[in-house]
Coordinates of C-alpha atoms in Angstrom, one line a residue:
X1 CA 18.7 5.7 7.0
X2 CA 16.5 6.7 4.7
X3 CA 13.2 4.8 3.4
X4 CA 9.9 5.3 2.0
X5 CA 6.7 3.7 3.6
X6 CA 4.5 3.2 0.9
X7 CA 1.3 2.4 3.6
X8 CA 0.9 4.9 5.1
X9 CA -3.1 6.4 6.3
X10 CA -1.5 10.4 7.8
X11 CA -5.1 11.0 8.0
X12 CA -5.4 9.2 11.2
X13 CA -2.2 10.4 12.3
X14 CA -1.4 13.5 14.0
X15 CA 2.0 16.0 12.7
X16 CA 4.0 14.7 15.5
X17 CA 3.8 11.5 13.5
X18 CA 5.0 13.2 10.3
X19 CA 8.0 14.9 12.6
X20 CA 9.1 11.7 13.7
X21 CA 8.9 10.1 10.7
X22 CA 10.8 12.9 9.0
X23 CA 13.6 12.6 11.7
X24 CA 14.1 8.6 11.3
X25 CA 14.9 9.6 7.5
X26 CA 11.0 9.4 5.8
X27 CA 11.8 10.7 2.4
X28 CA 8.0 9.7 1.2
X29 CA 4.9 8.4 2.0
X30 CA 2.3 6.8 -0.2
X31 CA -1.8 6.7 1.3
X32 CA -4.1 3.8 0.0
X33 CA -7.8 5.0 0.2
X34 CA -9.0 4.3 4.2
X35 CA -12.1 2.4 5.5
X36 CA -12.6 5.7 8.3
X37 CA -14.2 3.6 11.3
X38 CA -17.4 3.6 9.9
X39 CA -19.2 3.2 6.7
X40 CA -19.5 6.4 4.7
X41 CA -23.1 6.5 3.2
X42 CA -22.5 8.4 -0.1
X43 CA -20.7 9.4 -2.9
X44 CA -19.8 12.5 -2.5
X45 CA -18.5 11.7 1.5
X46 CA -16.1 9.7 -1.0
X47 CA -15.3 12.2 -2.9
X48 CA -14.5 14.5 0.1
X49 CA -11.9 11.7 1.5
X50 CA -10.1 11.9 -2.1
X51 CA -9.9 15.5 -1.9
X52 CA -8.1 15.9 1.5
X53 CA -5.8 12.5 0.4
X54 CA -5.0 14.9 -2.7
X55 CA -4.9 18.1 -1.4
X56 CA -4.7 18.9 2.4
X57 CA -2.6 16.2 2.9
X58 CA 0.1 16.8 0.9
X59 CA 0.3 20.2 1.8
X60 CA 0.4 19.3 5.5
X61 CA 3.4 15.9 4.5
X62 CA 5.1 19.1 2.5
X63 CA 5.5 20.8 6.3
X64 CA 8.4 18.6 7.3
X65 CA 9.8 18.1 4.2
X66 CA 8.3 14.5 3.5
X67 CA 6.1 13.6 -0.2
X68 CA 3.2 12.8 -0.3
X69 CA 1.3 10.3 -2.9
X70 CA -1.4 8.4 -3.1
X71 CA -3.8 5.7 -4.3
X72 CA -7.4 5.9 -4.4
X73 CA -10.0 3.5 -4.9
X74 CA -13.1 2.2 -3.2
X75 CA -12.1 0.5 0.5
X76 CA -12.6 -3.1 0.1
X77 CA -14.5 -2.2 3.8
X78 CA -16.7 -1.1 2.1
X79 CA -16.7 -2.2 -1.1
X80 CA -19.8 -4.7 -0.1
X81 CA -22.0 -2.1 -0.9
X82 CA -22.5 -2.5 -4.7
X83 CA -24.4 0.7 -5.3
X84 CA -21.9 2.3 -3.9
X85 CA -19.1 0.7 -5.2
X86 CA -20.6 1.8 -8.8
X87 CA -21.0 5.4 -8.5
X88 CA -16.9 5.4 -6.8
X89 CA -16.0 3.9 -10.3
X90 CA -17.9 5.9 -12.3
X91 CA -15.9 9.3 -11.1
X92 CA -12.6 7.4 -10.1
X93 CA -11.1 7.9 -13.4
X94 CA -10.8 11.8 -13.5
X95 CA -9.5 11.3 -9.4
X96 CA -6.8 8.8 -11.4
X97 CA -5.2 12.0 -13.3
X98 CA -4.2 13.8 -10.2
X99 CA -0.5 14.5 -9.3
X100 CA -0.6 13.0 -6.4
X101 CA -1.9 9.7 -8.1
X102 CA -0.1 6.9 -8.1
X103 CA -3.2 4.2 -9.3
X104 CA -5.6 2.1 -8.1
X105 CA -6.1 1.5 -4.6
X106 CA -6.0 0.1 -1.4
X107 CA -9.0 -2.5 -3.5
X108 CA -9.3 -5.7 -2.1
X109 CA -11.2 -8.0 -0.5
X110 CA -11.9 -8.4 3.7
X111 CA -14.4 -10.8 3.9
X112 CA -14.0 -11.8 0.6
X113 CA -18.4 -12.2 -0.2
X114 CA -19.3 -12.1 -3.7
X115 CA -20.1 -8.3 -3.6
X116 CA -16.8 -7.7 -2.3
X117 CA -15.4 -9.5 -5.4
X118 CA -17.6 -8.5 -7.8
X119 CA -16.3 -4.6 -7.1
X120 CA -13.0 -6.2 -6.5
X121 CA -13.0 -7.4 -9.9
X122 CA -14.4 -3.6 -11.4
X123 CA -11.7 -1.5 -10.6
X124 CA -8.8 -4.6 -11.6
X125 CA -11.2 -4.3 -15.2
X126 CA -10.2 -0.3 -14.5
X127 CA -6.6 -0.4 -13.3
X128 CA -6.0 -2.9 -16.9
X129 CA -8.4 -0.4 -19.1
X130 CA -6.0 2.5 -18.0
X131 CA -2.9 1.0 -17.0
X132 CA -2.4 1.7 -13.0
X133 CA -0.8 0.1 -10.7
X134 CA -2.4 -1.8 -8.1
X135 CA -2.5 -1.3 -4.2
X136 CA -4.4 -4.4 -3.3
X137 CA -5.4 -5.2 0.3
X138 CA -6.1 -8.3 1.2
X139 CA -8.0 -9.8 4.2
X140 CA -6.7 -10.4 7.7
X141 CA -6.6 -13.9 9.7
X142 CA -8.5 -16.3 9.0
X143 CA -9.5 -15.2 5.5
X144 CA -6.0 -14.5 4.8
X145 CA -5.5 -17.7 2.9
X146 CA -8.9 -17.2 1.4
X147 CA -8.7 -14.4 -0.1
X148 CA -5.3 -13.9 -1.1
X149 CA -6.1 -16.9 -3.7
X150 CA -9.2 -15.3 -4.7
X151 CA -7.5 -12.2 -5.5
X152 CA -4.7 -13.6 -7.6
X153 CA -7.1 -15.5 -9.3
X154 CA -8.7 -12.7 -9.6
X155 CA -5.6 -10.7 -11.4
X156 CA -5.2 -13.8 -12.9
X157 CA -7.9 -13.1 -16.1
X158 CA -6.6 -9.6 -17.1
X159 CA -3.2 -10.3 -18.8
X160 CA -2.9 -6.6 -19.8
X161 CA -2.6 -5.9 -16.5
X162 CA 1.8 -6.4 -16.3
X163 CA 2.5 -8.1 -12.6
X164 CA 5.6 -6.1 -12.2
X165 CA 2.7 -3.1 -11.6
X166 CA 0.7 -4.6 -8.8
X167 CA 1.5 -4.9 -5.3
X168 CA -0.5 -6.8 -2.7
X169 CA -0.1 -6.3 0.3
X170 CA -0.9 -7.2 4.1
X171 CA 1.7 -11.0 2.9
X172 CA 2.3 -12.9 5.9
X173 CA 3.9 -16.1 5.9
X174 CA 1.8 -18.5 3.7
X175 CA 0.4 -16.2 1.5
X176 CA 4.1 -14.1 0.4
X177 CA 5.4 -17.9 -2.2
X178 CA 2.1 -17.1 -3.7
X179 CA 2.7 -13.5 -4.7
X180 CA 5.7 -14.0 -5.3
X181 CA 5.7 -16.1 -7.7
X182 CA 2.8 -14.7 -10.2
X183 CA 5.5 -12.2 -10.4
X184 CA 3.5 -9.4 -8.5
X185 CA 5.1 -7.0 -5.4
X186 CA 4.9 -8.5 -2.0
X187 CA 4.0 -5.9 1.0
X188 CA 5.1 -7.0 4.5
X189 CA 3.1 -4.7 6.7
X190 CA 5.0 -3.6 10.3
X191 CA 1.7 -3.7 13.4
X192 CA 3.2 -3.8 17.3
X193 CA 0.0 -6.3 18.2
X194 CA -1.4 -7.7 15.0
X195 CA 0.1 -8.3 10.7
X196 CA 3.8 -8.7 10.7
X197 CA 6.3 -8.3 13.5
X198 CA 9.6 -6.6 12.2
X199 CA 11.2 -9.9 13.4
X200 CA 8.7 -11.8 11.5
X201 CA 9.1 -9.7 8.8
X202 CA 13.0 -9.7 8.3
X203 CA 12.3 -13.7 8.6
X204 CA 10.7 -13.8 5.5
X205 CA 13.2 -11.9 3.5
X206 CA 15.8 -13.7 4.9
X207 CA 14.1 -17.2 3.0
X208 CA 12.7 -15.3 0.3
X209 CA 15.4 -12.9 -0.8
X210 CA 15.3 -9.1 -1.0
X211 CA 13.3 -8.9 -4.7
X212 CA 10.1 -7.4 -5.0
X213 CA 9.4 -7.2 -1.4
X214 CA 8.3 -4.3 0.1
X215 CA 7.6 -2.7 4.1
X216 CA 5.5 0.0 5.4
X217 CA 4.2 0.8 9.0
X218 CA 0.9 1.8 8.1
X219 CA 0.1 3.8 10.4
X220 CA -3.5 3.9 10.6
X221 CA -6.1 5.0 13.3
X222 CA -5.2 1.3 15.3
X223 CA -2.3 0.6 17.3
X224 CA 0.6 1.1 15.0
X225 CA 3.8 2.5 14.5
X226 CA 5.3 5.7 12.6
X227 CA 8.6 4.3 12.7
X228 CA 8.2 0.6 12.4
X229 CA 10.0 0.9 8.7
X230 CA 12.8 1.7 10.7
X231 CA 12.6 -0.2 13.6
X232 CA 12.7 -3.3 10.6
X233 CA 16.5 -1.5 9.9
X234 CA 17.4 -1.8 13.3
X235 CA 16.5 -5.4 13.2
X236 CA 18.4 -6.2 10.4
X237 CA 21.4 -4.3 11.5
X238 CA 20.6 -6.3 15.0
X239 CA 20.5 -9.9 12.5
X240 CA 24.2 -8.2 10.5
X241 CA 22.6 -7.9 7.2
X242 CA 25.0 -5.4 5.3
X243 CA 23.4 -1.7 4.9
X244 CA 23.1 -2.3 1.4
X245 CA 20.8 -4.9 1.6
X246 CA 18.6 -3.2 3.9
X247 CA 18.8 0.2 1.9
X248 CA 17.2 -1.8 -1.2
X249 CA 14.1 -2.7 1.0
X250 CA 13.7 0.1 2.4
X251 CA 14.1 3.0 -0.1
X252 CA 15.0 1.0 -3.5
X253 CA 12.7 -1.2 -3.3
X254 CA 9.7 1.2 -3.0
X255 CA 11.5 3.4 -5.9
X256 CA 11.6 0.5 -8.3
X257 CA 7.8 -0.3 -8.0
X258 CA 6.2 3.4 -7.1
X259 CA 9.0 4.4 -10.1
X260 CA 6.9 2.8 -12.5
X261 CA 4.2 5.8 -12.4
X262 CA 5.7 8.9 -13.9
X263 CA 4.4 11.0 -11.1
X264 CA 6.4 9.7 -8.6
X265 CA 9.5 12.3 -8.1
X266 CA 12.8 9.9 -7.0
X267 CA 13.7 12.0 -3.7
X268 CA 16.2 14.8 -4.2
X269 CA 19.7 14.2 -2.4
X270 CA 19.1 10.3 -4.3
X271 CA 20.7 9.8 -7.7
X272 CA 18.1 9.6 -10.4
X273 CA 20.2 7.3 -12.6
X274 CA 19.7 4.0 -10.4
X275 CA 19.4 0.8 -12.1
X276 CA 16.1 0.1 -9.7
X277 CA 13.7 2.4 -11.8
X278 CA 12.6 0.9 -14.4
X279 CA 9.1 2.2 -15.9

C-alpha cells in the first residue's frame, strides 16, 4: 500500500533504508529537525544541519523515488540553550522560504524547563506571524502528560494559529484525547521498544476514529524501524479493517495535513482533486 511517513529522521539512516521504504510503498517522507546526539555549540553548526536537510537529503531520497520534505527549528533537546535558540530563531525565516520546507518543527519540550517553554513559545509566535504549519514534539515517559498540557496551553495563547495547522506528535493513550479535542492533529510514532507499538496505535485509531491522526516510523538513530508504517498496515489488515480506512490513515491523512502547505506536491499517480486536500 502507498503511504507517506511524516516523521522520519533520514539523516541517521542508510540508503538501504530508503530502498526498504520505497519497496514497501513509501511515496514521501518529511524530516523534522533533530538532536544530533550531542548539543551543537554554534548557530553556524545548526545551519550546516539545515543545509543537509534542504539540500543533500532531498537529492538522496530522490534516487529511490521518494519525495523528501523537511521541518526546521530549534529541536527540544537543545532548546534549553536560550542564547543559541535566539540566534537560530533570528535566521529561521530565511530558511523557511526553502522549496521543500513545510513549516516549523520539530519544536516543543523535552524536560519541560522554563527555558524550553520560552524557546517553544517563541517558535509558536513565529509560526503564527508567518502562518506556518507546525510539527511539535512531546516529552517522553513521566513528562509526557505534563509536557502535552503545557504544549497546548502555549498554543491556546495564539488564536491566529489555526489548530488544523498544528501536528502534536508522539501522542499516546493518555494524551491523544486532549490533542484531538482542541482541534489539533495527533501523531503516533511507532517504535519497536519505546513509545507506541503498531498494536497500540491501532487500538487508539479504533477508539478515537481515523480523523486527524497520522502515523510515522520516526526512524532515528536509536532502535527504530523505517518500515514501521507498513507493519501498522499489516496489523490493521490482520484486524480486518477495510483497505479504504487503512489508506486514509497512511496516505490521505498525511496528504490532507501536509497539503495545507503550497510546497507539498501530491505524489504522481494519485488523484490530485481528492476532497482530502483542503488548503
